[in-house]
Amino acid sequence: MAQCVQSVQEFIQDSFVPLVAALCSEEAERLTRKNNLGFSELVKPFCRLTSEVHMRDPNNQLHVIKNLKIAVNNIITHSPQPGGIRKLLNDVVSVSQPTEGLVTNVITAGDYDLNISDRSVKASVPWYNNWKDTLMELNTSTFYSATTPWFESYRESFLQSMPASDHEFLNHYVACMLVVSSGEPEPVEQFLKLSQEQHRIQHSSEYAYPKWFIPNTLKYYVLLHDVSAGEEQRADSVYEEMKQRYGTQGCYLLKINSRGSNRGADEQIPDPWSQYLQKNSIQTQESYDDGPYTVISNKNADHLISDDLDNDIQDGLSNNFKAHPLQLDHLSDTSSSFDGTDYIKTTSSLHESKKTSSGTPHGACLTLTDHDRIRQFIQEFTFRGLLPHIEKTIRQLNDQLISRKGLSRSLFSATKKWFSGSKVPEKSINELKNTSGLLYPPEAPELQIRKMADLCFLVQHYELAYSCYHTAKKDFLNDQAMLYAAGALEMAAVSAFLQPGAPRPYPAHYMDTAIQTYRDICKNMVLAERCVLLSAEILKSQSKYSDAAALLIRLTSEDSDLRSALLLEQAAHCFINMKSPMVRKFAFHMILAGHRYSKAGQKKHALRCYSQAMQVYKGKGWSLAEDHINFTIGRQSFTLRQLDNAVSAFRHILINDSKQPAAQQGTFLREYLYVYKNVTQLSPDGPLPQLPLPYINNSATRVFFGHDRRPSEGEKQAATHISLDQEYDCESSHQWKELEEQVVAVVNKGIIPSNFQPTQYCLNSYSDNSKFPLAVVEEPVTVEVAFRNPLKVPLLLTDLSLLWKFQPKDFNAKHNGETKELACGNDMIGAEVIAEFLINSEETKMARLKLFPHQTGELHILGVVYNLGTIQGTMMLDGIDPSIGLQAGKFVYNGMSVRGRQELEIQGPRLNNTKEEKTSIKYGPDRRLDPIITEEMPLLEVFFINFPTGLLCGEIRKAYVEFVNVSKCPLTALKVVSKHPEFFTFGGNTAVLTPLSPSASENCSAYKTVVTDSTSVCTALMSSASSVNFGVGTGSQPEVIHVPLPDSVLLPGASVQLPMWLHGPDEEGVHEINFLFYYESIKKHSKMCHRVLRHTAVICTSRSLNVRATVCRSNALEDEGKGDNMLVFVDVENINTSEAGVKEFHIVQVSSNSKHWKLQKAVNLSEDKDCKLASRERGKLCFKAVRCKNSGAKCGVFLQIISSASPCADFFFRSLSSELKRTHTQSNMFHAAAKQPFDEAVRLIQKCSEVDLNIVVLWKAYVVEDNKQLILEGQHHVVLHTVGKEAFSFPQKQESPEMVLLKFFRPENTSVPTRPTSEQLSNLIKTSLHYPESFNHSFHQKSLCLVPVTLLLSNCSEADVDVIIDLRHKTTSPEALEIHGSFTWLGQTQYKRQLKSQEVYSLQLKACFVRTGVYNLGTHRVFAKLADQVTLFETSQQNSMPALIIINNI
Amino acid sequence: MAVCIAVIAKENYPLYIQSITTENELKFHYTVHTSLDVVDEKISAMGKALVDQRELYLGLLYPTEDYKVYGYVTNSKVKFVMVADSSNTALRDNEIHSMFQKLHNSYIDVMCNPFYNPGDCIHSRAFDNMVTSMMMQVC
């Protein structure tokens, strides 16, 4: 409930006041016009009596009347039109708006704080004397709650515009003032004329309106005298005449206009009229303008009509509205106002002169004395004229009633008795309806009671009024005159409430009945509304808020939106004023009220209601409701041209994840766009607005520098490089970074420069964005923006492009410090525009936008700019068949798109290094979008021709690489780096004999071959090739490979094709091999030193051969002088599963590489020249290796292929170096552990068992593919390290134990001197026995058989070795004794020798046998120790292989 | 049976709201929201001491032209509001009561889910099914 300024009692009293008609002569009206006022207006501020009045009631008791107010109105002879009233009320409400900028009222209700800022200064303040005080009080009081002045204005206007009806007399005229000016030639005549006029109006049947209280209306004669113009004497004399004629009580001389209109304007005089007339100057003028016509109309109704018609024509306003007299003359209609805009038209040319005076204040000719005179006049009139008249009338009515009572009462009761039994139940609804229209004749006795009651009510005699109403009510009810009864009930209730001291409680049920009757039976909503307004106010004053709310809500109906809105709003206010405030009900009813307001065209009020309701719904999760309110607020704001509010409200709907259905969202979006369009049209030059849609995932923004990848064409396959299509992979990016670091280190002689920054072509949220990225001039910068459409309707972005700022800068000229800041200019930066970009509902879509920098400088990418539109919207707007638009590939959009922008602001990573950063939340910079444009750099493109996708393990395939320099800058220092250097080669430094073009090489073997005759199968050929020749330097990183460009420069536009051999990795499966091409410009730049190009090759390998090799010492010492030789066993197994159509493998050649060894010849060569291996076959090759002197030898068996030439050797050395690297790390660990002095010895011993023999197996595979036989070639490498240990061509997979218990142990310190194993020691000395295999001896002749045996001792180590040979049998076990006891060594049983390095020593021994048999001669034991060591590692050599001898007896 | 079922958090924001038709959804939201006033009133009408022993079922909150709104408040002040068609005269008070109890049990199940964060909107299929069944029942 809104608080009223007036109390309830005041409100009701003021609602029902005695009405006095005023009839003015033309001249009199002219006098008052001098003050810009009509007569009725003139007296209006003084119509409340400031002093108490006494009156005697019919029982002759003194009755005190306080604060009596009367209303003086001009006579209007038309009854008000309902349409006119509606219009008037509408205007009243729309004019009364909450003032802005005032302190808002905060009502705390529950957990809600409501800001209700509808405080406004009440215009209608009771009476002049108090108005100032009231205002002061109003402004200073702190505890008043929300006011709704529009409601009060409405109520006031509504009550005063109530048409007079026949069933009640409250707004019938009690008296009539006849006003004549003293300046008229015949004032007395004029009085007579006016009197006749009044009589005519009241009694002739011509006029049904206005209504008069009683037939003989009080006439009061007023002589208006203009002090400044008229003669005082004449006035006095006329007044004297009047007094004689009408009595002193019936006439009055009112002197006004003491001040000339032209002077004294400087004197400040309070203007009480402004409170009653309109604050709005147009209003004032209007009422002023139209005044004369009404005055004239009083004289001649016809004239009035014609004049009104004139007005209508002139004003072009609706007849209905214009003809309605309330608009002008209803004096008490204080707030009557008209929409200013409508009225601008009405000030037609006729009134132009007056228009200038619109600002003139009222009462310009009136001094304060005049004010007092007017007040005096009203008082006099009331005291002397009106009240005595009323008193008399009441008395008369009372007498009439009493005299009639006996008769009528008995009559009534008699009839009642007679008929009640049968009559009442018979009444049907139809009859009720009929009776509701029942009309009493004007002089009916029932009406006389009512009349008296009304009069008593008007003079505040509520007790008497109540009893009269009560009586009347009974009578009316008896007659079933429902309208009359309801009226009586209503007033009875009101007067009961107003009775001083409240002897009886307020009969709310009277009111309820009255309302129901009015509404349902009489169908008179106006009366019902009045009743509700009164009752609600009374209930509120008694704190019965819920009853009041129910009452108010009950009256809302379809027939009047304005009324419903106002009542709902009041009901809403009731809810928050309850003891436990019902905020949500308040909000809900506010929404209903807002809805009704908007239907009634009260947009501002509607907006206010919704805004207030919003406070309750906001942020509480009631999203559906919130969206609805926001939408309505947006719409209302828009219609009120509060575009900013509208935009923000709509924005709110779209931004929040709305749960609305798609259609609803579509509507929201369309409205939003429409509103936005209007906003932008208002300020076309303003900055582009920020659009809320679609969402941009800022951190997902990616920036890519460089051109798009060129697609592969045919056999030409472009380097994959890097593109936006690739997903970020942390591991691979780390690998690339490592590769780049490697190559940079190589270029910079092993040191990575401190300012090194890995090249980043693609920046994303994972990359290091703390430094400004570098972009090259004339190369595009692509920004990928991640748009997300949160709505269920598709969004169409058109003309999408980037927004940027550019500072040109020349990086080479350092003196040029100043920088110009330029935001535009396509000569510097070219921007690509995406014409159309459609984002479907709830879709995330990337847009790639390009910029082409044409100058060096600093670029800042600020955001994106686009037109936002919908497809649906355009379809609906245009009515075009959607399929047409889609077929054309062009979405038609017209009005429904708005140009706007969105910023791209990327937050950097959160800093977490220092303590301060850890405790606070700080974010680092992200410079993804601020690239520096540097000067030209070469740009390399690499294509691979005939690059295979599948290979056999170890297969050698030839492909070509094309290098193209697409820039305008020469390119140099081209290098390639890869983690797998063994995978490819560009050929060594040795002469390149392969054809340079790929086409010529198609059927050519990858290997260089020599034609040999088949006889030389077993010849071994030796050639020397050093690893240095193949680019595998010992110190440098083997991964970095220099690309042999001709002249080592690639000129702009030039292209070079180079052969490239690929070697299938040894392991089967899919291999991803990363190549990083590194190149530099010829010129050195400050910003960018080098560029890189990436390529990832994917190779799928399938199994081919498995090569295993073992080496062992041969026991034979054939060439005694040379000493050392070994046997090499090479097991080759075809493990190909022949899926690839591989028929068979041929071992073409086995080559070896070693510093000390060479393969000499095949031992067990089969008959077949080629060693063929079909699927799952295994072949064994056995070679003899001899020690050779020249190091770095490479030997081949089955020589057909020059294995020391380019691809073969390349791959061999590559794989070797990678192998070395692998073992290096292992041995490093080992060496670090053992650094003790005696480790030298250990090493020596170990060395004996080491061989560094590398075997290269070259093979051919016959493959059938598409009915074509292909020959594939390949090679496998086996690295042999240790004697007797099996080595494989590819690392064996270690079968990891499936599940092991996790053991926790402290690793033992392994620094204890590692003793060489016995096996290693056994390799120190090689022994062999030479003896005849069988020995014939005649035991008959000689019982002892002596057999000479030579023991050859060969020192395998590099150091001197002391050797002890013990021939004594070891009598450890009886078993052994049994075996060995059969023969004995003769002669010295123990020898001690020192063997020099590699020395071979032969010892002649004699064995003695006593009988025939097979003997094992290997019983000797050999102890060896390093000569310079003391007793360490003295250990026995192995009991070498059984050396069997057969002793035969002849 | 019910046309709209809502679970409202202690702080009066919706945890779950489901209505039988989508076109009237907004209206139901408003209805449910407004009913919270009555719930508040009913709770505050009881004395502090009585609050603990009170009946959780609040009964009919208020009737509108087309619907009847029933309320139920758990001890943790979570409110269940059920809107039923007022034309459905067969619906008796104890049936409503048992429906609320079923709803309460289902709600407790949701709360017991360790992955449910108290105060979040309820996204539980079991609860959905429960509510749907209650809206379908006897219709």
Tab-separated table of C-alpha atoms in Angstrom, chain A residues 95-249:
chain	number	residue	atom	x	y	z
A	95	VAL	CA	1.494	12.799	-16.025
A	96	SER	CA	2.143	11.808	-12.481
A	97	GLN	CA	5.472	10.096	-12.564
A	98	PRO	CA	7.963	9.439	-9.883
A	99	THR	CA	10.499	12.169	-9.777
A	100	GLU	CA	13.935	11.058	-10.634
A	101	GLY	CA	17.038	11.675	-8.708
A	102	LEU	CA	15.435	11.748	-5.330
A	103	VAL	CA	16.652	9.663	-2.489
A	104	THR	CA	15.194	6.260	-2.900
A	105	ASN	CA	13.141	4.640	-0.270
A	106	VAL	CA	14.502	1.410	0.905
A	107	ILE	CA	11.932	-0.902	2.291
A	108	THR	CA	13.408	-3.820	4.046
A	109	ALA	CA	11.118	-6.742	3.763
A	110	GLY	CA	12.424	-10.022	4.986
A	111	ASP	CA	15.762	-10.560	3.350
A	112	TYR	CA	14.973	-8.179	0.550
A	113	ASP	CA	15.788	-4.526	0.383
A	114	LEU	CA	13.501	-2.886	-2.045
A	115	ASN	CA	14.303	0.412	-3.574
A	116	ILE	CA	11.083	2.082	-4.311
A	117	SER	CA	11.911	5.414	-5.731
A	118	ASP	CA	8.519	6.630	-6.633
A	119	ARG	CA	8.533	9.465	-4.264
A	120	SER	CA	7.096	12.524	-5.765
A	121	VAL	CA	5.716	15.718	-4.528
A	122	LYS	CA	2.037	15.515	-4.145
A	123	ALA	CA	0.348	18.159	-6.149
A	124	SER	CA	-2.975	18.370	-4.461
A	125	VAL	CA	-2.346	19.672	-1.047
A	126	PRO	CA	-5.465	20.253	0.984
A	127	TRP	CA	-5.720	23.966	1.350
A	128	TYR	CA	-3.775	27.029	0.821
A	129	ASN	CA	-2.806	27.939	4.334
A	130	ASN	CA	-1.315	24.597	4.993
A	131	TRP	CA	0.137	23.676	1.720
A	132	LYS	CA	3.548	25.008	2.509
A	133	ASP	CA	3.709	23.252	5.831
A	134	THR	CA	2.546	20.079	4.294
A	135	LEU	CA	5.180	20.281	1.686
A	136	MET	CA	7.833	20.917	4.252
A	137	GLU	CA	6.635	18.048	6.298
A	138	LEU	CA	6.608	15.881	3.262
A	139	ASN	CA	10.158	16.633	2.401
A	140	THR	CA	11.565	16.355	5.855
A	141	SER	CA	9.743	13.336	7.130
A	142	THR	CA	11.975	10.350	7.039
A	143	PHE	CA	9.687	7.580	7.997
A	144	TYR	CA	7.065	7.642	5.358
A	145	SER	CA	7.111	4.758	3.043
A	146	ALA	CA	6.487	4.481	-0.633
A	147	THR	CA	3.949	6.783	-2.115
A	148	THR	CA	2.081	6.331	-5.289
A	149	PRO	CA	0.975	9.830	-6.212
A	150	TRP	CA	-0.352	8.702	-9.551
A	151	PHE	CA	-2.766	6.524	-7.736
A	152	GLU	CA	-3.898	9.348	-5.526
A	153	SER	CA	-4.270	11.643	-8.469
A	154	TYR	CA	-6.189	8.988	-10.219
A	155	ARG	CA	-8.425	8.425	-7.260
A	156	GLU	CA	-9.091	12.076	-6.824
A	157	SER	CA	-9.861	12.580	-10.465
A	158	PHE	CA	-11.920	9.472	-10.530
A	159	LEU	CA	-14.074	10.484	-7.606
A	160	GLN	CA	-14.563	13.959	-8.934
A	161	SER	CA	-15.419	12.813	-12.374
A	162	MET	CA	-18.108	10.488	-11.124
A	163	PRO	CA	-21.214	11.310	-13.054
A	164	ALA	CA	-24.095	12.341	-10.895
A	165	SER	CA	-26.641	9.601	-10.696
A	166	ASP	CA	-30.186	9.402	-9.539
A	167	HIS	CA	-29.811	7.001	-6.723
A	168	GLU	CA	-27.630	9.259	-4.660
A	169	PHE	CA	-27.321	12.953	-4.160
A	170	LEU	CA	-23.837	13.469	-2.979
A	171	ASN	CA	-22.715	15.118	-6.162
A	172	HIS	CA	-25.776	17.083	-6.865
A	173	TYR	CA	-25.574	20.830	-6.708
A	174	VAL	CA	-26.715	22.277	-3.436
A	175	ALA	CA	-26.450	25.914	-4.362
A	176	CYS	CA	-25.731	28.211	-7.244
A	177	MET	CA	-23.651	31.355	-7.305
A	178	LEU	CA	-24.650	33.978	-9.777
A	179	VAL	CA	-21.725	36.208	-10.567
A	180	VAL	CA	-22.018	39.562	-12.251
A	181	SER	CA	-19.480	42.245	-12.711
A	182	SER	CA	-19.988	45.720	-11.331
A	183	GLY	CA	-18.700	47.088	-14.568
A	184	GLU	CA	-21.731	45.967	-16.490
A	185	PRO	CA	-24.267	48.527	-17.524
A	186	GLU	CA	-27.164	46.814	-15.821
A	187	PRO	CA	-25.870	44.497	-13.125
A	188	VAL	CA	-29.242	43.893	-11.603
A	189	GLU	CA	-30.703	42.979	-14.926
A	190	GLN	CA	-27.874	40.646	-15.416
A	191	PHE	CA	-28.616	38.956	-12.115
A	192	LEU	CA	-32.136	38.410	-13.181
A	193	LYS	CA	-31.014	36.972	-16.457
A	194	LEU	CA	-28.652	34.574	-14.768
A	195	SER	CA	-31.262	33.566	-12.276
A	196	GLN	CA	-33.646	32.726	-15.051
A	197	GLU	CA	-30.926	30.818	-16.789
A	198	GLN	CA	-30.325	28.751	-13.685
A	199	HIS	CA	-33.997	28.089	-13.322
A	200	ARG	CA	-34.214	27.016	-16.898
A	201	ILE	CA	-31.298	24.651	-16.523
A	202	GLN	CA	-32.708	23.090	-13.409
A	203	HIS	CA	-36.317	22.771	-14.269
A	204	SER	CA	-36.740	22.556	-17.960
A	205	SER	CA	-36.615	19.041	-19.309
A	206	GLU	CA	-34.047	20.184	-21.825
A	207	TYR	CA	-31.271	19.549	-19.476
A	208	ALA	CA	-30.909	16.220	-17.747
A	209	TYR	CA	-27.689	17.395	-16.399
A	210	PRO	CA	-26.454	18.753	-14.017
A	211	LYS	CA	-28.480	17.368	-11.169
A	212	TRP	CA	-29.761	19.513	-8.391
A	213	PHE	CA	-30.222	18.564	-4.862
A	214	ILE	CA	-33.583	20.082	-4.142
A	215	PRO	CA	-35.992	21.928	-6.383
A	216	ASN	CA	-35.467	25.316	-4.831
A	217	THR	CA	-31.755	25.678	-5.073
A	218	LEU	CA	-30.055	28.345	-3.044
A	219	LYS	CA	-29.070	31.251	-5.252
A	220	TYR	CA	-26.282	33.430	-4.074
A	221	TYR	CA	-25.700	36.699	-5.832
A	222	VAL	CA	-22.131	37.815	-6.164
A	223	LEU	CA	-21.132	41.187	-7.474
A	224	LEU	CA	-17.599	41.137	-8.759
A	225	HIS	CA	-15.853	44.452	-8.615
A	226	ASP	CA	-12.607	45.289	-10.316
A	227	VAL	CA	-10.872	47.657	-7.945
A	228	SER	CA	-8.355	48.927	-10.427
A	229	ALA	CA	-10.844	49.636	-13.206
A	230	GLY	CA	-14.364	50.075	-11.894
A	231	GLU	CA	-15.934	52.827	-9.861
A	232	GLU	CA	-16.146	51.906	-6.260
A	233	GLN	CA	-19.234	53.986	-5.670
A	234	ARG	CA	-21.164	52.370	-8.421
A	235	ALA	CA	-20.303	49.011	-7.101
A	236	ASP	CA	-21.376	49.975	-3.636
A	237	SER	CA	-24.638	51.341	-4.878
A	238	VAL	CA	-25.362	48.251	-6.873
A	239	TYR	CA	-24.525	46.143	-3.859
A	240	GLU	CA	-26.909	48.184	-1.767
A	241	GLU	CA	-29.588	47.535	-4.279
A	242	MET	CA	-28.801	43.849	-4.193
A	243	LYS	CA	-28.938	43.758	-0.464
A	244	GLN	CA	-32.332	45.216	-0.536
A	245	ARG	CA	-33.475	42.800	-3.145
A	246	TYR	CA	-31.892	39.522	-1.984
A	247	GLY	CA	-31.139	40.243	1.642
A	248	THR	CA	-27.711	40.587	3.125
A	249	GLN	CA	-27.417	36.861	3.441
